[in-house]
Amino acid sequence: MTKFFLVLHVLAAIVAVGPVTVAASMFPPGARRALADPEDQRAAETLRLLHRICRVYAGLGIAVPVLGLATAMSMGVLGDAWLIASMALTGIAAAVLLALVLPRQEELLEAVESAAGADATTEVTATTEVATRTGTTGAGAPIGATDTTTSTGVAANPRATVRLAMFTGIFNLLWATVTILMIVRPGSTTGA
């Protein structure tokens, strides 16, 4: 039964935690691209997909510690220091993901979506104002006509993406440490 739990535990870690670490790492640079060009629908769609992957697989990731506990109980190593340290680091990683990474992703996603919406509204307003002044559409406006498109003011602070990248890096480092502890098992009497 130990091998069965161990296989499920490892598969759950690969299938659930792997996508979260990759998607969370891809989110900050994607957010920078989307904030730099609010009209880029593909960048916004990519952000939505990356955030959804993080949310869904974070929920599936609950299977990893549950199966890990089942494996540890069947191996009789619940009191081993390496396992206790791994469980503590897993809890910290989950807290970082739930309290620091996912909420900041949501904030940046909202900023990107509101910037895209505000740009579209500003563009329609500008075209309407040009058409009213000149009697033509924005494309046919005479040289003297100016476009009144202004900055939306929604652009998120660039430091927000840097902070998100930092928290994501911490999350990934915690999981890497847990993985190393699971493989090396320092002080274990069950063999490596």
PDB file of N, CA and C in Angstrom, residues 67-170:
ATOM      1  N   LEU A  67      -2.207  12.958   0.215  1.00  0.00           N
ATOM      2  CA  LEU A  67      -1.567  11.699  -0.181  1.00  0.00           C
ATOM      3  C   LEU A  67      -0.192  11.546   0.475  1.00  0.00           C
ATOM      4  N   GLY A  68       0.474  12.667   0.724  1.00  0.00           N
ATOM      5  CA  GLY A  68       1.759  12.627   1.418  1.00  0.00           C
ATOM      6  C   GLY A  68       1.607  12.115   2.844  1.00  0.00           C
ATOM      7  N   LEU A  69       0.567  12.570   3.522  1.00  0.00           N
ATOM      8  CA  LEU A  69       0.304  12.080   4.888  1.00  0.00           C
ATOM      9  C   LEU A  69      -0.036  10.594   4.883  1.00  0.00           C
ATOM     10  N   ALA A  70      -0.826  10.172   3.906  1.00  0.00           N
ATOM     11  CA  ALA A  70      -1.159   8.748   3.810  1.00  0.00           C
ATOM     12  C   ALA A  70       0.111   7.921   3.584  1.00  0.00           C
ATOM     13  N   THR A  71       0.990   8.423   2.727  1.00  0.00           N
ATOM     14  CA  THR A  71       2.254   7.730   2.466  1.00  0.00           C
ATOM     15  C   THR A  71       3.107   7.691   3.725  1.00  0.00           C
ATOM     16  N   ALA A  72       3.213   8.816   4.421  1.00  0.00           N
ATOM     17  CA  ALA A  72       4.038   8.885   5.634  1.00  0.00           C
ATOM     18  C   ALA A  72       3.504   7.963   6.721  1.00  0.00           C
ATOM     19  N   MET A  73       2.180   7.899   6.845  1.00  0.00           N
ATOM     20  CA  MET A  73       1.603   6.996   7.852  1.00  0.00           C
ATOM     21  C   MET A  73       1.915   5.544   7.513  1.00  0.00           C
ATOM     22  N   SER A  74       1.812   5.201   6.243  1.00  0.00           N
ATOM     23  CA  SER A  74       2.078   3.805   5.876  1.00  0.00           C
ATOM     24  C   SER A  74       3.566   3.461   5.987  1.00  0.00           C
ATOM     25  N   MET A  75       4.434   4.474   5.901  1.00  0.00           N
ATOM     26  CA  MET A  75       5.878   4.253   6.052  1.00  0.00           C
ATOM     27  C   MET A  75       6.307   4.331   7.511  1.00  0.00           C
ATOM     28  N   GLY A  76       5.445   4.901   8.361  1.00  0.00           N
ATOM     29  CA  GLY A  76       5.770   5.051   9.773  1.00  0.00           C
ATOM     30  C   GLY A  76       6.799   6.141  10.047  1.00  0.00           C
ATOM     31  N   VAL A  77       6.752   7.221   9.262  1.00  0.00           N
ATOM     32  CA  VAL A  77       7.751   8.289   9.410  1.00  0.00           C
ATOM     33  C   VAL A  77       7.129   9.637   9.792  1.00  0.00           C
ATOM     34  N   LEU A  78       5.936   9.622  10.350  1.00  0.00           N
ATOM     35  CA  LEU A  78       5.262  10.883  10.682  1.00  0.00           C
ATOM     36  C   LEU A  78       6.063  11.760  11.648  1.00  0.00           C
ATOM     37  N   GLY A  79       6.875  11.185  12.469  1.00  0.00           N
ATOM     38  CA  GLY A  79       7.637  11.967  13.445  1.00  0.00           C
ATOM     39  C   GLY A  79       9.026  12.373  12.977  1.00  0.00           C
ATOM     40  N   ASP A  80       9.411  11.981  11.768  1.00  0.00           N
ATOM     41  CA  ASP A  80      10.751  12.312  11.272  1.00  0.00           C
ATOM     42  C   ASP A  80      10.876  13.803  10.972  1.00  0.00           C
ATOM     43  N   ALA A  81      12.047  14.332  11.294  1.00  0.00           N
ATOM     44  CA  ALA A  81      12.289  15.769  11.137  1.00  0.00           C
ATOM     45  C   ALA A  81      12.128  16.224   9.691  1.00  0.00           C
ATOM     46  N   TRP A  82      12.609  15.437   8.729  1.00  0.00           N
ATOM     47  CA  TRP A  82      12.516  15.843   7.329  1.00  0.00           C
ATOM     48  C   TRP A  82      11.071  15.962   6.881  1.00  0.00           C
ATOM     49  N   LEU A  83      10.214  15.085   7.403  1.00  0.00           N
ATOM     50  CA  LEU A  83       8.804  15.132   7.033  1.00  0.00           C
ATOM     51  C   LEU A  83       8.103  16.313   7.700  1.00  0.00           C
ATOM     52  N   ILE A  84       8.412  16.550   8.951  1.00  0.00           N
ATOM     53  CA  ILE A  84       7.812  17.693   9.655  1.00  0.00           C
ATOM     54  C   ILE A  84       8.219  18.996   8.970  1.00  0.00           C
ATOM     55  N   ALA A  85       9.507  19.104   8.605  1.00  0.00           N
ATOM     56  CA  ALA A  85       9.978  20.299   7.893  1.00  0.00           C
ATOM     57  C   ALA A  85       9.275  20.436   6.545  1.00  0.00           C
ATOM     58  N   SER A  86       9.100  19.315   5.834  1.00  0.00           N
ATOM     59  CA  SER A  86       8.411  19.343   4.538  1.00  0.00           C
ATOM     60  C   SER A  86       6.959  19.786   4.688  1.00  0.00           C
ATOM     61  N   MET A  87       6.295  19.279   5.727  1.00  0.00           N
ATOM     62  CA  MET A  87       4.898  19.666   5.941  1.00  0.00           C
ATOM     63  C   MET A  87       4.791  21.152   6.286  1.00  0.00           C
ATOM     64  N   ALA A  88       5.723  21.642   7.109  1.00  0.00           N
ATOM     65  CA  ALA A  88       5.711  23.067   7.458  1.00  0.00           C
ATOM     66  C   ALA A  88       5.952  23.929   6.222  1.00  0.00           C
ATOM     67  N   LEU A  89       6.925  23.547   5.405  1.00  0.00           N
ATOM     68  CA  LEU A  89       7.221  24.313   4.184  1.00  0.00           C
ATOM     69  C   LEU A  89       6.073  24.240   3.183  1.00  0.00           C
ATOM     70  N   THR A  90       5.397  23.101   3.129  1.00  0.00           N
ATOM     71  CA  THR A  90       4.228  22.975   2.250  1.00  0.00           C
ATOM     72  C   THR A  90       3.121  23.920   2.708  1.00  0.00           C
ATOM     73  N   GLY A  91       2.906  24.003   4.021  1.00  0.00           N
ATOM     74  CA  GLY A  91       1.908  24.929   4.556  1.00  0.00           C
ATOM     75  C   GLY A  91       2.267  26.382   4.252  1.00  0.00           C
ATOM     76  N   ILE A  92       3.541  26.716   4.380  1.00  0.00           N
ATOM     77  CA  ILE A  92       3.988  28.085   4.073  1.00  0.00           C
ATOM     78  C   ILE A  92       3.807  28.370   2.582  1.00  0.00           C
ATOM     79  N   ALA A  93       4.162  27.392   1.736  1.00  0.00           N
ATOM     80  CA  ALA A  93       3.996  27.571   0.284  1.00  0.00           C
ATOM     81  C   ALA A  93       2.527  27.793  -0.062  1.00  0.00           C
ATOM     82  N   ALA A  94       1.636  27.022   0.556  1.00  0.00           N
ATOM     83  CA  ALA A  94       0.202  27.195   0.309  1.00  0.00           C
ATOM     84  C   ALA A  94      -0.258  28.581   0.753  1.00  0.00           C
ATOM     85  N   ALA A  95       0.237  29.037   1.896  1.00  0.00           N
ATOM     86  CA  ALA A  95      -0.133  30.369   2.390  1.00  0.00           C
ATOM     87  C   ALA A  95       0.375  31.461   1.445  1.00  0.00           C
ATOM     88  N   VAL A  96       1.588  31.318   0.955  1.00  0.00           N
ATOM     89  CA  VAL A  96       2.140  32.303   0.010  1.00  0.00           C
ATOM     90  C   VAL A  96       1.282  32.336  -1.246  1.00  0.00           C
ATOM     91  N   LEU A  97       0.919  31.159  -1.756  1.00  0.00           N
ATOM     92  CA  LEU A  97       0.096  31.107  -2.962  1.00  0.00           C
ATOM     93  C   LEU A  97      -1.271  31.740  -2.731  1.00  0.00           C
ATOM     94  N   LEU A  98      -1.932  31.357  -1.648  1.00  0.00           N
ATOM     95  CA  LEU A  98      -3.297  31.825  -1.407  1.00  0.00           C
ATOM     96  C   LEU A  98      -3.375  33.272  -0.937  1.00  0.00           C
ATOM     97  N   ALA A  99      -2.389  33.715  -0.171  1.00  0.00           N
ATOM     98  CA  ALA A  99      -2.466  35.064   0.414  1.00  0.00           C
ATOM     99  C   ALA A  99      -1.696  36.113  -0.377  1.00  0.00           C
ATOM    100  N   LEU A 100      -0.673  35.702  -1.110  1.00  0.00           N
ATOM    101  CA  LEU A 100       0.181  36.699  -1.767  1.00  0.00           C
ATOM    102  C   LEU A 100       0.179  36.609  -3.291  1.00  0.00           C
ATOM    103  N   VAL A 101       0.178  35.411  -3.841  1.00  0.00           N
ATOM    104  CA  VAL A 101       0.285  35.277  -5.298  1.00  0.00           C
ATOM    105  C   VAL A 101      -1.069  35.449  -5.981  1.00  0.00           C
ATOM    106  N   LEU A 102      -2.045  34.623  -5.623  1.00  0.00           N
ATOM    107  CA  LEU A 102      -3.339  34.674  -6.307  1.00  0.00           C
ATOM    108  C   LEU A 102      -4.043  36.025  -6.180  1.00  0.00           C
ATOM    109  N   PRO A 103      -4.092  36.657  -4.990  1.00  0.00           N
ATOM    110  CA  PRO A 103      -4.744  37.969  -4.909  1.00  0.00           C
ATOM    111  C   PRO A 103      -4.051  39.042  -5.762  1.00  0.00           C
ATOM    112  N   ARG A 104      -2.718  39.009  -5.833  1.00  0.00           N
ATOM    113  CA  ARG A 104      -2.005  39.986  -6.655  1.00  0.00           C
ATOM    114  C   ARG A 104      -2.209  39.717  -8.140  1.00  0.00           C
ATOM    115  N   GLN A 105      -2.328  38.455  -8.501  1.00  0.00           N
ATOM    116  CA  GLN A 105      -2.667  38.142  -9.889  1.00  0.00           C
ATOM    117  C   GLN A 105      -4.039  38.720 -10.238  1.00  0.00           C
ATOM    118  N   GLU A 106      -4.997  38.556  -9.332  1.00  0.00           N
ATOM    119  CA  GLU A 106      -6.342  39.085  -9.568  1.00  0.00           C
ATOM    120  C   GLU A 106      -6.318  40.603  -9.716  1.00  0.00           C
ATOM    121  N   GLU A 107      -5.549  41.288  -8.862  1.00  0.00           N
ATOM    122  CA  GLU A 107      -5.445  42.747  -8.954  1.00  0.00           C
ATOM    123  C   GLU A 107      -4.869  43.185 -10.290  1.00  0.00           C
ATOM    124  N   LEU A 108      -3.800  42.527 -10.711  1.00  0.00           N
ATOM    125  CA  LEU A 108      -3.186  42.878 -11.996  1.00  0.00           C
ATOM    126  C   LEU A 108      -4.115  42.548 -13.155  1.00  0.00           C
ATOM    127  N   LEU A 109      -4.820  41.443 -13.070  1.00  0.00           N
ATOM    128  CA  LEU A 109      -5.765  41.078 -14.117  1.00  0.00           C
ATOM    129  C   LEU A 109      -6.880  42.119 -14.221  1.00  0.00           C
ATOM    130  N   GLU A 110      -7.375  42.571 -13.080  1.00  0.00           N
ATOM    131  CA  GLU A 110      -8.392  43.630 -13.086  1.00  0.00           C
ATOM    132  C   GLU A 110      -7.846  44.921 -13.674  1.00  0.00           C
ATOM    133  N   ALA A 111      -6.599  45.263 -13.361  1.00  0.00           N
ATOM    134  CA  ALA A 111      -5.984  46.473 -13.912  1.00  0.00           C
ATOM    135  C   ALA A 111      -5.860  46.376 -15.419  1.00  0.00           C
ATOM    136  N   VAL A 112      -5.477  45.209 -15.906  1.00  0.00           N
ATOM    137  CA  VAL A 112      -5.347  45.014 -17.355  1.00  0.00           C
ATOM    138  C   VAL A 112      -6.713  45.119 -18.018  1.00  0.00           C
ATOM    139  N   GLU A 113      -7.714  44.466 -17.429  1.00  0.00           N
ATOM    140  CA  GLU A 113      -9.052  44.500 -18.020  1.00  0.00           C
ATOM    141  C   GLU A 113      -9.659  45.893 -17.980  1.00  0.00           C
ATOM    142  N   SER A 114      -9.457  46.614 -16.885  1.00  0.00           N
ATOM    143  CA  SER A 114     -10.008  47.972 -16.816  1.00  0.00           C
ATOM    144  C   SER A 114      -9.247  48.917 -17.739  1.00  0.00           C
ATOM    145  N   ALA A 115      -7.951  48.704 -17.916  1.00  0.00           N
ATOM    146  CA  ALA A 115      -7.178  49.532 -18.842  1.00  0.00           C
ATOM    147  C   ALA A 115      -7.646  49.288 -20.266  1.00  0.00           C
ATOM    148  N   ALA A 116      -7.915  48.029 -20.612  1.00  0.00           N
ATOM    149  CA  ALA A 116      -8.398  47.710 -21.951  1.00  0.00           C
ATOM    150  C   ALA A 116      -9.784  48.316 -22.170  1.00  0.00           C
ATOM    151  N   GLY A 117     -10.648  48.225 -21.169  1.00  0.00           N
ATOM    152  CA  GLY A 117     -11.981  48.810 -21.275  1.00  0.00           C
ATOM    153  C   GLY A 117     -11.936  50.322 -21.343  1.00  0.00           C
ATOM    154  N   ALA A 118     -11.061  50.934 -20.557  1.00  0.00           N
ATOM    155  CA  ALA A 118     -10.939  52.380 -20.557  1.00  0.00           C
ATOM    156  C   ALA A 118     -10.348  52.870 -21.876  1.00  0.00           C
ATOM    157  N   ASP A 119      -9.389  52.125 -22.431  1.00  0.00           N
ATOM    158  CA  ASP A 119      -8.820  52.505 -23.718  1.00  0.00           C
ATOM    159  C   ASP A 119      -9.867  52.436 -24.808  1.00  0.00           C
ATOM    160  N   ALA A 120     -10.701  51.390 -24.781  1.00  0.00           N
ATOM    161  CA  ALA A 120     -11.752  51.268 -25.787  1.00  0.00           C
ATOM    162  C   ALA A 120     -12.742  52.414 -25.646  1.00  0.00           C
ATOM    163  N   THR A 121     -13.127  52.760 -24.421  1.00  0.00           N
ATOM    164  CA  THR A 121     -14.044  53.863 -24.179  1.00  0.00           C
ATOM    165  C   THR A 121     -13.424  55.178 -24.617  1.00  0.00           C
ATOM    166  N   THR A 122     -12.147  55.397 -24.286  1.00  0.00           N
ATOM    167  CA  THR A 122     -11.460  56.625 -24.672  1.00  0.00           C
ATOM    168  C   THR A 122     -11.357  56.724 -26.177  1.00  0.00           C
ATOM    169  N   GLU A 123     -11.104  55.598 -26.848  1.00  0.00           N
ATOM    170  CA  GLU A 123     -10.985  55.609 -28.305  1.00  0.00           C
ATOM    171  C   GLU A 123     -12.314  55.970 -28.946  1.00  0.00           C
ATOM    172  N   VAL A 124     -13.418  55.408 -28.458  1.00  0.00           N
ATOM    173  CA  VAL A 124     -14.737  55.728 -28.992  1.00  0.00           C
ATOM    174  C   VAL A 124     -15.057  57.195 -28.746  1.00  0.00           C
ATOM    175  N   THR A 125     -14.750  57.677 -27.547  1.00  0.00           N
ATOM    176  CA  THR A 125     -14.991  59.086 -27.222  1.00  0.00           C
ATOM    177  C   THR A 125     -14.167  59.990 -28.124  1.00  0.00           C
ATOM    178  N   ALA A 126     -12.907  59.648 -28.327  1.00  0.00           N
ATOM    179  CA  ALA A 126     -12.029  60.466 -29.163  1.00  0.00           C
ATOM    180  C   ALA A 126     -12.525  60.489 -30.593  1.00  0.00           C
ATOM    181  N   THR A 127     -12.947  59.353 -31.129  1.00  0.00           N
ATOM    182  CA  THR A 127     -13.447  59.291 -32.499  1.00  0.00           C
ATOM    183  C   THR A 127     -14.709  60.111 -32.620  1.00  0.00           C
ATOM    184  N   THR A 128     -15.591  60.035 -31.615  1.00  0.00           N
ATOM    185  CA  THR A 128     -16.828  60.816 -31.628  1.00  0.00           C
ATOM    186  C   THR A 128     -16.518  62.306 -31.581  1.00  0.00           C
ATOM    187  N   GLU A 129     -15.571  62.725 -30.734  1.00  0.00           N
ATOM    188  CA  GLU A 129     -15.215  64.138 -30.636  1.00  0.00           C
ATOM    189  C   GLU A 129     -14.610  64.638 -31.942  1.00  0.00           C
ATOM    190  N   VAL A 130     -13.749  63.854 -32.574  1.00  0.00           N
ATOM    191  CA  VAL A 130     -13.145  64.256 -33.848  1.00  0.00           C
ATOM    192  C   VAL A 130     -14.225  64.356 -34.909  1.00  0.00           C
ATOM    193  N   ALA A 131     -15.153  63.396 -34.943  1.00  0.00           N
ATOM    194  CA  ALA A 131     -16.224  63.416 -35.930  1.00  0.00           C
ATOM    195  C   ALA A 131     -17.115  64.637 -35.728  1.00  0.00           C
ATOM    196  N   THR A 132     -17.365  65.000 -34.486  1.00  0.00           N
ATOM    197  CA  THR A 132     -18.210  66.155 -34.191  1.00  0.00           C
ATOM    198  C   THR A 132     -17.529  67.444 -34.648  1.00  0.00           C
ATOM    199  N   ARG A 133     -16.230  67.550 -34.377  1.00  0.00           N
ATOM    200  CA  ARG A 133     -15.506  68.773 -34.738  1.00  0.00           C
ATOM    201  C   ARG A 133     -15.308  68.930 -36.236  1.00  0.00           C
ATOM    202  N   THR A 134     -15.041  67.829 -36.938  1.00  0.00           N
ATOM    203  CA  THR A 134     -14.638  67.941 -38.338  1.00  0.00           C
ATOM    204  C   THR A 134     -15.696  67.488 -39.317  1.00  0.00           C
ATOM    205  N   GLY A 135     -16.680  66.789 -38.829  1.00  0.00           N
ATOM    206  CA  GLY A 135     -17.682  66.258 -39.732  1.00  0.00           C
ATOM    207  C   GLY A 135     -17.207  64.989 -40.428  1.00  0.00           C
ATOM    208  N   THR A 136     -16.092  64.438 -39.998  1.00  0.00           N
ATOM    209  CA  THR A 136     -15.587  63.189 -40.579  1.00  0.00           C
ATOM    210  C   THR A 136     -15.242  62.231 -39.453  1.00  0.00           C
ATOM    211  N   THR A 137     -14.925  61.014 -39.847  1.00  0.00           N
ATOM    212  CA  THR A 137     -14.487  60.059 -38.843  1.00  0.00           C
ATOM    213  C   THR A 137     -13.049  60.350 -38.476  1.00  0.00           C
ATOM    214  N   GLY A 138     -12.571  59.689 -37.454  1.00  0.00           N
ATOM    215  CA  GLY A 138     -11.196  59.882 -37.007  1.00  0.00           C
ATOM    216  C   GLY A 138     -10.199  59.600 -38.104  1.00  0.00           C
ATOM    217  N   ALA A 139     -10.476  58.595 -38.970  1.00  0.00           N
ATOM    218  CA  ALA A 139      -9.535  58.248 -40.032  1.00  0.00           C
ATOM    219  C   ALA A 139      -9.497  59.330 -41.100  1.00  0.00           C
ATOM    220  N   GLY A 140     -10.619  60.021 -41.310  1.00  0.00           N
ATOM    221  CA  GLY A 140     -10.655  61.030 -42.348  1.00  0.00           C
ATOM    222  C   GLY A 140     -10.479  62.441 -41.804  1.00  0.00           C
ATOM    223  N   ALA A 141     -10.064  62.589 -40.594  1.00  0.00           N
ATOM    224  CA  ALA A 141      -9.913  63.907 -39.978  1.00  0.00           C
ATOM    225  C   ALA A 141      -8.787  64.673 -40.646  1.00  0.00           C
ATOM    226  N   PRO A 142      -8.964  65.975 -40.818  1.00  0.00           N
ATOM    227  CA  PRO A 142      -7.913  66.784 -41.409  1.00  0.00           C
ATOM    228  C   PRO A 142      -6.693  66.840 -40.496  1.00  0.00           C
ATOM    229  N   ILE A 143      -5.583  67.277 -41.073  1.00  0.00           N
ATOM    230  CA  ILE A 143      -4.323  67.301 -40.333  1.00  0.00           C
ATOM    231  C   ILE A 143      -4.423  68.150 -39.069  1.00  0.00           C
ATOM    232  N   GLY A 144      -5.149  69.199 -39.088  1.00  0.00           N
ATOM    233  CA  GLY A 144      -5.251  70.085 -37.931  1.00  0.00           C
ATOM    234  C   GLY A 144      -6.015  69.496 -36.758  1.00  0.00           C
ATOM    235  N   ALA A 145      -6.797  68.470 -37.007  1.00  0.00           N
ATOM    236  CA  ALA A 145      -7.588  67.876 -35.926  1.00  0.00           C
ATOM    237  C   ALA A 145      -6.679  67.021 -35.055  1.00  0.00           C
ATOM    238  N   THR A 146      -6.878  67.125 -33.742  1.00  0.00           N
ATOM    239  CA  THR A 146      -6.053  66.333 -32.825  1.00  0.00           C
ATOM    240  C   THR A 146      -6.883  65.254 -32.183  1.00  0.00           C
ATOM    241  N   ASP A 147      -6.245  64.136 -31.900  1.00  0.00           N
ATOM    242  CA  ASP A 147      -6.898  63.035 -31.226  1.00  0.00           C
ATOM    243  C   ASP A 147      -6.879  63.330 -29.731  1.00  0.00           C
ATOM    244  N   THR A 148      -7.987  63.146 -29.074  1.00  0.00           N
ATOM    245  CA  THR A 148      -8.064  63.484 -27.659  1.00  0.00           C
ATOM    246  C   THR A 148      -7.870  62.260 -26.767  1.00  0.00           C
ATOM    247  N   THR A 149      -7.342  61.173 -27.334  1.00  0.00           N
ATOM    248  CA  THR A 149      -7.113  59.982 -26.530  1.00  0.00           C
ATOM    249  C   THR A 149      -6.094  60.304 -25.452  1.00  0.00           C
ATOM    250  N   THR A 150      -6.441  59.995 -24.227  1.00  0.00           N
ATOM    251  CA  THR A 150      -5.531  60.255 -23.121  1.00  0.00           C
ATOM    252  C   THR A 150      -5.228  58.969 -22.392  1.00  0.00           C
ATOM    253  N   SER A 151      -4.252  59.030 -21.565  1.00  0.00           N
ATOM    254  CA  SER A 151      -3.888  57.865 -20.766  1.00  0.00           C
ATOM    255  C   SER A 151      -5.036  57.528 -19.830  1.00  0.00           C
ATOM    256  N   THR A 152      -5.252  56.269 -19.619  1.00  0.00           N
ATOM    257  CA  THR A 152      -6.372  55.841 -18.784  1.00  0.00           C
ATOM    258  C   THR A 152      -6.108  56.053 -17.305  1.00  0.00           C
ATOM    259  N   GLY A 153      -4.854  56.152 -16.930  1.00  0.00           N
ATOM    260  CA  GLY A 153      -4.526  56.318 -15.521  1.00  0.00           C
ATOM    261  C   GLY A 153      -4.705  55.031 -14.729  1.00  0.00           C
ATOM    262  N   VAL A 154      -5.021  53.925 -15.417  1.00  0.00           N
ATOM    263  CA  VAL A 154      -5.257  52.663 -14.745  1.00  0.00           C
ATOM    264  C   VAL A 154      -3.983  51.833 -14.681  1.00  0.00           C
ATOM    265  N   ALA A 155      -2.988  52.235 -15.458  1.00  0.00           N
ATOM    266  CA  ALA A 155      -1.763  51.430 -15.522  1.00  0.00           C
ATOM    267  C   ALA A 155      -1.257  51.135 -14.121  1.00  0.00           C
ATOM    268  N   ALA A 156      -1.114  49.872 -13.845  1.00  0.00           N
ATOM    269  CA  ALA A 156      -0.667  49.456 -12.525  1.00  0.00           C
ATOM    270  C   ALA A 156       0.789  49.847 -12.310  1.00  0.00           C
ATOM    271  N   ASN A 157       1.118  50.052 -11.090  1.00  0.00           N
ATOM    272  CA  ASN A 157       2.481  50.352 -10.720  1.00  0.00           C
ATOM    273  C   ASN A 157       3.369  49.199 -11.181  1.00  0.00           C
ATOM    274  N   PRO A 158       4.446  49.480 -11.920  1.00  0.00           N
ATOM    275  CA  PRO A 158       5.322  48.402 -12.381  1.00  0.00           C
ATOM    276  C   PRO A 158       5.899  47.581 -11.227  1.00  0.00           C
ATOM    277  N   ARG A 159       5.963  48.166 -10.070  1.00  0.00           N
ATOM    278  CA  ARG A 159       6.481  47.438  -8.913  1.00  0.00           C
ATOM    279  C   ARG A 159       5.541  46.304  -8.503  1.00  0.00           C
ATOM    280  N   ALA A 160       4.277  46.416  -8.872  1.00  0.00           N
ATOM    281  CA  ALA A 160       3.325  45.349  -8.531  1.00  0.00           C
ATOM    282  C   ALA A 160       3.715  44.043  -9.214  1.00  0.00           C
ATOM    283  N   THR A 161       4.152  44.120 -10.467  1.00  0.00           N
ATOM    284  CA  THR A 161       4.573  42.896 -11.156  1.00  0.00           C
ATOM    285  C   THR A 161       5.884  42.370 -10.579  1.00  0.00           C
ATOM    286  N   VAL A 162       6.741  43.272 -10.128  1.00  0.00           N
ATOM    287  CA  VAL A 162       8.006  42.852  -9.516  1.00  0.00           C
ATOM    288  C   VAL A 162       7.733  42.150  -8.190  1.00  0.00           C
ATOM    289  N   ARG A 163       6.828  42.720  -7.383  1.00  0.00           N
ATOM    290  CA  ARG A 163       6.473  42.075  -6.112  1.00  0.00           C
ATOM    291  C   ARG A 163       5.828  40.706  -6.347  1.00  0.00           C
ATOM    292  N   LEU A 164       4.956  40.641  -7.344  1.00  0.00           N
ATOM    293  CA  LEU A 164       4.329  39.363  -7.664  1.00  0.00           C
ATOM    294  C   LEU A 164       5.388  38.345  -8.082  1.00  0.00           C
ATOM    295  N   ALA A 165       6.344  38.764  -8.887  1.00  0.00           N
ATOM    296  CA  ALA A 165       7.424  37.861  -9.297  1.00  0.00           C
ATOM    297  C   ALA A 165       8.222  37.389  -8.080  1.00  0.00           C
ATOM    298  N   MET A 166       8.433  38.282  -7.125  1.00  0.00           N
ATOM    299  CA  MET A 166       9.166  37.911  -5.914  1.00  0.00           C
ATOM    300  C   MET A 166       8.390  36.858  -5.115  1.00  0.00           C
ATOM    301  N   PHE A 167       7.090  37.091  -4.907  1.00  0.00           N
ATOM    302  CA  PHE A 167       6.281  36.137  -4.151  1.00  0.00           C
ATOM    303  C   PHE A 167       6.185  34.800  -4.891  1.00  0.00           C
ATOM    304  N   THR A 168       6.090  34.851  -6.199  1.00  0.00           N
ATOM    305  CA  THR A 168       6.061  33.624  -6.998  1.00  0.00           C
ATOM    306  C   THR A 168       7.379  32.870  -6.857  1.00  0.00           C
ATOM    307  N   GLY A 169       8.481  33.589  -6.875  1.00  0.00           N
ATOM    308  CA  GLY A 169       9.789  32.969  -6.682  1.00  0.00           C
ATOM    309  C   GLY A 169       9.910  32.315  -5.321  1.00  0.00           C
ATOM    310  N   ILE A 170       9.381  32.970  -4.300  1.00  0.00           N
ATOM    311  CA  ILE A 170       9.393  32.384  -2.950  1.00  0.00           C
ATOM    312  C   ILE A 170       8.569  31.098  -2.941  1.00  0.00           C
TER     313      ILE A 170
END
